[in-house]
Amino acid sequence: MERPKKAFLVFALILASTPLGLLAQTTISSTIVGTVADAQNAVVPAAEVVLRNVDTGIQWKTTTGGLGEYVFPNLIAGNYQLEVTKAGFKKSVSAVTPLENGTTLRINMTLEVGAV
């Protein structure tokens, strides 16, 4: 048997014996980022941000950084909603927003002064 034919045959046998599940192990994740600010556009550090996948009910929590920023990495595609709270401000809830695979979605939130 010629060497190229033999190499092709070996490759074909390896490929045929590989479970299909192993060929599809790549997951394309997405990210939701944003900034939380008040009505005067001043950033709001240390605000609690809760992200909920409305399709699965799974939720994640984080706190905004010193510049009012937050990041939720490694998300799957789906429909998401944000809820932001901080003492001295009214709770803010975003609209349900679709997230596609392999994308970064920015959702900036505004907090109004008032009771939590």
mmCIF file with all atom_site columns, C-alpha atoms in Angstrom:
data_model
loop_
_atom_site.group_PDB
_atom_site.id
_atom_site.type_symbol
_atom_site.label_atom_id
_atom_site.label_alt_id
_atom_site.label_comp_id
_atom_site.label_asym_id
_atom_site.label_entity_id
_atom_site.label_seq_id
_atom_site.pdbx_PDB_ins_code
_atom_site.Cartn_x
_atom_site.Cartn_y
_atom_site.Cartn_z
_atom_site.occupancy
_atom_site.B_iso_or_equiv
_atom_site.pdbx_formal_charge
_atom_site.auth_seq_id
_atom_site.auth_comp_id
_atom_site.auth_asym_id
_atom_site.auth_atom_id
_atom_site.pdbx_PDB_model_num
ATOM 1   C CA . MET A 1 1   ? 0.000   0.000  0.000  1.00 0.00 ? 1   MET A CA 1
ATOM 2   C CA . GLU A 1 2   ? 1.332   3.440  -0.856 1.00 0.00 ? 2   GLU A CA 1
ATOM 3   C CA . ARG A 1 3   ? 2.300   5.706  2.048  1.00 0.00 ? 3   ARG A CA 1
ATOM 4   C CA . PRO A 1 4   ? -0.309  8.497  1.356  1.00 0.00 ? 4   PRO A CA 1
ATOM 5   C CA . LYS A 1 5   ? -3.122  5.943  1.088  1.00 0.00 ? 5   LYS A CA 1
ATOM 6   C CA . LYS A 1 6   ? -2.001  4.278  4.309  1.00 0.00 ? 6   LYS A CA 1
ATOM 7   C CA . ALA A 1 7   ? -1.883  7.621  6.153  1.00 0.00 ? 7   ALA A CA 1
ATOM 8   C CA . PHE A 1 8   ? -5.374  8.491  4.900  1.00 0.00 ? 8   PHE A CA 1
ATOM 9   C CA . LEU A 1 9   ? -6.712  5.108  5.991  1.00 0.00 ? 9   LEU A CA 1
ATOM 10  C CA . VAL A 1 10  ? -5.244  5.542  9.500  1.00 0.00 ? 10  VAL A CA 1
ATOM 11  C CA . PHE A 1 11  ? -6.733  9.047  9.744  1.00 0.00 ? 11  PHE A CA 1
ATOM 12  C CA . ALA A 1 12  ? -10.143 7.789  8.571  1.00 0.00 ? 12  ALA A CA 1
ATOM 13  C CA . LEU A 1 13  ? -10.104 4.987  11.155 1.00 0.00 ? 13  LEU A CA 1
ATOM 14  C CA . ILE A 1 14  ? -9.222  7.398  13.974 1.00 0.00 ? 14  ILE A CA 1
ATOM 15  C CA . LEU A 1 15  ? -11.930 9.834  12.914 1.00 0.00 ? 15  LEU A CA 1
ATOM 16  C CA . ALA A 1 16  ? -14.517 7.047  12.607 1.00 0.00 ? 16  ALA A CA 1
ATOM 17  C CA . SER A 1 17  ? -13.728 5.773  16.106 1.00 0.00 ? 17  SER A CA 1
ATOM 18  C CA . THR A 1 18  ? -13.982 9.208  17.753 1.00 0.00 ? 18  THR A CA 1
ATOM 19  C CA . PRO A 1 19  ? -17.302 9.701  19.583 1.00 0.00 ? 19  PRO A CA 1
ATOM 20  C CA . LEU A 1 20  ? -19.348 12.495 18.016 1.00 0.00 ? 20  LEU A CA 1
ATOM 21  C CA . GLY A 1 21  ? -19.662 14.168 21.410 1.00 0.00 ? 21  GLY A CA 1
ATOM 22  C CA . LEU A 1 22  ? -15.929 14.815 21.481 1.00 0.00 ? 22  LEU A CA 1
ATOM 23  C CA . LEU A 1 23  ? -16.060 16.551 18.117 1.00 0.00 ? 23  LEU A CA 1
ATOM 24  C CA . ALA A 1 24  ? -18.610 19.069 19.439 1.00 0.00 ? 24  ALA A CA 1
ATOM 25  C CA . GLN A 1 25  ? -17.005 20.066 22.750 1.00 0.00 ? 25  GLN A CA 1
ATOM 26  C CA . THR A 1 26  ? -16.495 23.707 21.800 1.00 0.00 ? 26  THR A CA 1
ATOM 27  C CA . THR A 1 27  ? -18.802 26.109 23.614 1.00 0.00 ? 27  THR A CA 1
ATOM 28  C CA . ILE A 1 28  ? -18.987 29.673 22.388 1.00 0.00 ? 28  ILE A CA 1
ATOM 29  C CA . SER A 1 29  ? -19.642 31.898 25.363 1.00 0.00 ? 29  SER A CA 1
ATOM 30  C CA . SER A 1 30  ? -20.906 35.444 25.548 1.00 0.00 ? 30  SER A CA 1
ATOM 31  C CA . THR A 1 31  ? -20.520 38.363 27.948 1.00 0.00 ? 31  THR A CA 1
ATOM 32  C CA . ILE A 1 32  ? -22.778 41.041 29.397 1.00 0.00 ? 32  ILE A CA 1
ATOM 33  C CA . VAL A 1 33  ? -21.049 44.231 30.559 1.00 0.00 ? 33  VAL A CA 1
ATOM 34  C CA . GLY A 1 34  ? -22.219 47.649 31.618 1.00 0.00 ? 34  GLY A CA 1
ATOM 35  C CA . THR A 1 35  ? -22.029 50.640 33.889 1.00 0.00 ? 35  THR A CA 1
ATOM 36  C CA . VAL A 1 36  ? -24.361 51.690 36.687 1.00 0.00 ? 36  VAL A CA 1
ATOM 37  C CA . ALA A 1 37  ? -24.867 55.443 37.090 1.00 0.00 ? 37  ALA A CA 1
ATOM 38  C CA . ASP A 1 38  ? -27.285 57.768 38.848 1.00 0.00 ? 38  ASP A CA 1
ATOM 39  C CA . ALA A 1 39  ? -29.701 60.201 37.194 1.00 0.00 ? 39  ALA A CA 1
ATOM 40  C CA . GLN A 1 40  ? -26.943 62.861 36.987 1.00 0.00 ? 40  GLN A CA 1
ATOM 41  C CA . ASN A 1 41  ? -24.685 60.363 35.156 1.00 0.00 ? 41  ASN A CA 1
ATOM 42  C CA . ALA A 1 42  ? -22.326 59.900 38.124 1.00 0.00 ? 42  ALA A CA 1
ATOM 43  C CA . VAL A 1 43  ? -21.097 56.304 38.389 1.00 0.00 ? 43  VAL A CA 1
ATOM 44  C CA . VAL A 1 44  ? -22.384 54.199 41.273 1.00 0.00 ? 44  VAL A CA 1
ATOM 45  C CA . PRO A 1 45  ? -19.708 51.956 42.825 1.00 0.00 ? 45  PRO A CA 1
ATOM 46  C CA . ALA A 1 46  ? -20.589 49.022 45.116 1.00 0.00 ? 46  ALA A CA 1
ATOM 47  C CA . ALA A 1 47  ? -24.069 48.507 43.665 1.00 0.00 ? 47  ALA A CA 1
ATOM 48  C CA . GLU A 1 48  ? -25.339 44.914 43.667 1.00 0.00 ? 48  GLU A CA 1
ATOM 49  C CA . VAL A 1 49  ? -26.076 43.617 40.173 1.00 0.00 ? 49  VAL A CA 1
ATOM 50  C CA . VAL A 1 50  ? -28.073 40.408 39.687 1.00 0.00 ? 50  VAL A CA 1
ATOM 51  C CA . LEU A 1 51  ? -28.247 38.818 36.235 1.00 0.00 ? 51  LEU A CA 1
ATOM 52  C CA . ARG A 1 52  ? -30.965 36.249 35.603 1.00 0.00 ? 52  ARG A CA 1
ATOM 53  C CA . ASN A 1 53  ? -31.364 33.951 32.624 1.00 0.00 ? 53  ASN A CA 1
ATOM 54  C CA . VAL A 1 54  ? -35.152 34.082 32.223 1.00 0.00 ? 54  VAL A CA 1
ATOM 55  C CA . ASP A 1 55  ? -35.129 30.839 30.191 1.00 0.00 ? 55  ASP A CA 1
ATOM 56  C CA . THR A 1 56  ? -33.426 28.733 32.876 1.00 0.00 ? 56  THR A CA 1
ATOM 57  C CA . GLY A 1 57  ? -33.946 30.753 36.072 1.00 0.00 ? 57  GLY A CA 1
ATOM 58  C CA . ILE A 1 58  ? -30.212 30.648 36.839 1.00 0.00 ? 58  ILE A CA 1
ATOM 59  C CA . GLN A 1 59  ? -28.839 33.866 38.288 1.00 0.00 ? 59  GLN A CA 1
ATOM 60  C CA . TRP A 1 60  ? -25.450 35.396 39.023 1.00 0.00 ? 60  TRP A CA 1
ATOM 61  C CA . LYS A 1 61  ? -24.500 38.251 41.359 1.00 0.00 ? 61  LYS A CA 1
ATOM 62  C CA . THR A 1 62  ? -21.687 40.780 41.297 1.00 0.00 ? 62  THR A CA 1
ATOM 63  C CA . THR A 1 63  ? -20.892 44.221 42.668 1.00 0.00 ? 63  THR A CA 1
ATOM 64  C CA . THR A 1 64  ? -19.951 47.238 40.568 1.00 0.00 ? 64  THR A CA 1
ATOM 65  C CA . GLY A 1 65  ? -16.349 48.401 40.735 1.00 0.00 ? 65  GLY A CA 1
ATOM 66  C CA . GLY A 1 66  ? -15.014 51.844 41.502 1.00 0.00 ? 66  GLY A CA 1
ATOM 67  C CA . LEU A 1 67  ? -16.042 53.137 38.072 1.00 0.00 ? 67  LEU A CA 1
ATOM 68  C CA . GLY A 1 68  ? -19.554 51.677 38.336 1.00 0.00 ? 68  GLY A CA 1
ATOM 69  C CA . GLU A 1 69  ? -18.719 48.835 35.937 1.00 0.00 ? 69  GLU A CA 1
ATOM 70  C CA . TYR A 1 70  ? -19.813 45.202 36.039 1.00 0.00 ? 70  TYR A CA 1
ATOM 71  C CA . VAL A 1 71  ? -19.031 42.117 33.916 1.00 0.00 ? 71  VAL A CA 1
ATOM 72  C CA . PHE A 1 72  ? -20.766 38.748 33.557 1.00 0.00 ? 72  PHE A CA 1
ATOM 73  C CA . PRO A 1 73  ? -18.506 36.521 31.399 1.00 0.00 ? 73  PRO A CA 1
ATOM 74  C CA . ASN A 1 74  ? -18.942 32.967 30.088 1.00 0.00 ? 74  ASN A CA 1
ATOM 75  C CA . LEU A 1 75  ? -22.685 33.103 29.442 1.00 0.00 ? 75  LEU A CA 1
ATOM 76  C CA . ILE A 1 76  ? -24.698 30.896 27.121 1.00 0.00 ? 76  ILE A CA 1
ATOM 77  C CA . ALA A 1 77  ? -27.135 32.302 24.587 1.00 0.00 ? 77  ALA A CA 1
ATOM 78  C CA . GLY A 1 78  ? -30.544 33.128 26.027 1.00 0.00 ? 78  GLY A CA 1
ATOM 79  C CA . ASN A 1 79  ? -32.772 35.861 27.372 1.00 0.00 ? 79  ASN A CA 1
ATOM 80  C CA . TYR A 1 80  ? -31.410 37.867 30.294 1.00 0.00 ? 80  TYR A CA 1
ATOM 81  C CA . GLN A 1 81  ? -32.654 40.464 32.766 1.00 0.00 ? 81  GLN A CA 1
ATOM 82  C CA . LEU A 1 82  ? -30.643 42.670 35.142 1.00 0.00 ? 82  LEU A CA 1
ATOM 83  C CA . GLU A 1 83  ? -31.638 43.960 38.567 1.00 0.00 ? 83  GLU A CA 1
ATOM 84  C CA . VAL A 1 84  ? -29.532 46.616 40.298 1.00 0.00 ? 84  VAL A CA 1
ATOM 85  C CA . THR A 1 85  ? -29.841 47.708 43.945 1.00 0.00 ? 85  THR A CA 1
ATOM 86  C CA . LYS A 1 86  ? -27.929 50.043 46.252 1.00 0.00 ? 86  LYS A CA 1
ATOM 87  C CA . ALA A 1 87  ? -28.881 51.619 49.557 1.00 0.00 ? 87  ALA A CA 1
ATOM 88  C CA . GLY A 1 88  ? -30.371 55.075 49.017 1.00 0.00 ? 88  GLY A CA 1
ATOM 89  C CA . PHE A 1 89  ? -31.566 54.259 45.483 1.00 0.00 ? 89  PHE A CA 1
ATOM 90  C CA . LYS A 1 90  ? -34.676 52.695 43.969 1.00 0.00 ? 90  LYS A CA 1
ATOM 91  C CA . LYS A 1 91  ? -34.236 49.229 42.487 1.00 0.00 ? 91  LYS A CA 1
ATOM 92  C CA . SER A 1 92  ? -33.726 49.263 38.714 1.00 0.00 ? 92  SER A CA 1
ATOM 93  C CA . VAL A 1 93  ? -34.769 46.335 36.491 1.00 0.00 ? 93  VAL A CA 1
ATOM 94  C CA . SER A 1 94  ? -33.873 46.038 32.814 1.00 0.00 ? 94  SER A CA 1
ATOM 95  C CA . ALA A 1 95  ? -36.055 44.762 30.020 1.00 0.00 ? 95  ALA A CA 1
ATOM 96  C CA . VAL A 1 96  ? -35.540 41.132 29.016 1.00 0.00 ? 96  VAL A CA 1
ATOM 97  C CA . THR A 1 97  ? -32.734 41.185 26.455 1.00 0.00 ? 97  THR A CA 1
ATOM 98  C CA . PRO A 1 98  ? -31.645 38.360 24.109 1.00 0.00 ? 98  PRO A CA 1
ATOM 99  C CA . LEU A 1 99  ? -27.969 37.375 24.081 1.00 0.00 ? 99  LEU A CA 1
ATOM 100 C CA . GLU A 1 100 ? -26.475 35.488 21.135 1.00 0.00 ? 100 GLU A CA 1
ATOM 101 C CA . ASN A 1 101 ? -23.478 33.136 21.182 1.00 0.00 ? 101 ASN A CA 1
ATOM 102 C CA . GLY A 1 102 ? -20.063 34.738 20.852 1.00 0.00 ? 102 GLY A CA 1
ATOM 103 C CA . THR A 1 103 ? -21.208 38.292 21.524 1.00 0.00 ? 103 THR A CA 1
ATOM 104 C CA . THR A 1 104 ? -20.635 40.992 24.119 1.00 0.00 ? 104 THR A CA 1
ATOM 105 C CA . LEU A 1 105 ? -23.752 42.888 25.087 1.00 0.00 ? 105 LEU A CA 1
ATOM 106 C CA . ARG A 1 106 ? -23.599 46.236 26.917 1.00 0.00 ? 106 ARG A CA 1
ATOM 107 C CA . ILE A 1 107 ? -26.487 47.068 29.259 1.00 0.00 ? 107 ILE A CA 1
ATOM 108 C CA . ASN A 1 108 ? -25.993 50.333 31.146 1.00 0.00 ? 108 ASN A CA 1
ATOM 109 C CA . MET A 1 109 ? -28.315 50.882 34.100 1.00 0.00 ? 109 MET A CA 1
ATOM 110 C CA . THR A 1 110 ? -29.512 54.065 35.827 1.00 0.00 ? 110 THR A CA 1
ATOM 111 C CA . LEU A 1 111 ? -30.461 54.305 39.498 1.00 0.00 ? 111 LEU A CA 1
ATOM 112 C CA . GLU A 1 112 ? -32.842 56.933 40.824 1.00 0.00 ? 112 GLU A CA 1
ATOM 113 C CA . VAL A 1 113 ? -32.432 58.363 44.321 1.00 0.00 ? 113 VAL A CA 1
ATOM 114 C CA . GLY A 1 114 ? -35.050 56.975 46.716 1.00 0.00 ? 114 GLY A CA 1
ATOM 115 C CA . ALA A 1 115 ? -35.866 54.129 49.060 1.00 0.00 ? 115 ALA A CA 1
ATOM 116 C CA . VAL A 1 116 ? -34.648 50.656 48.148 1.00 0.00 ? 116 VAL A CA 1
#
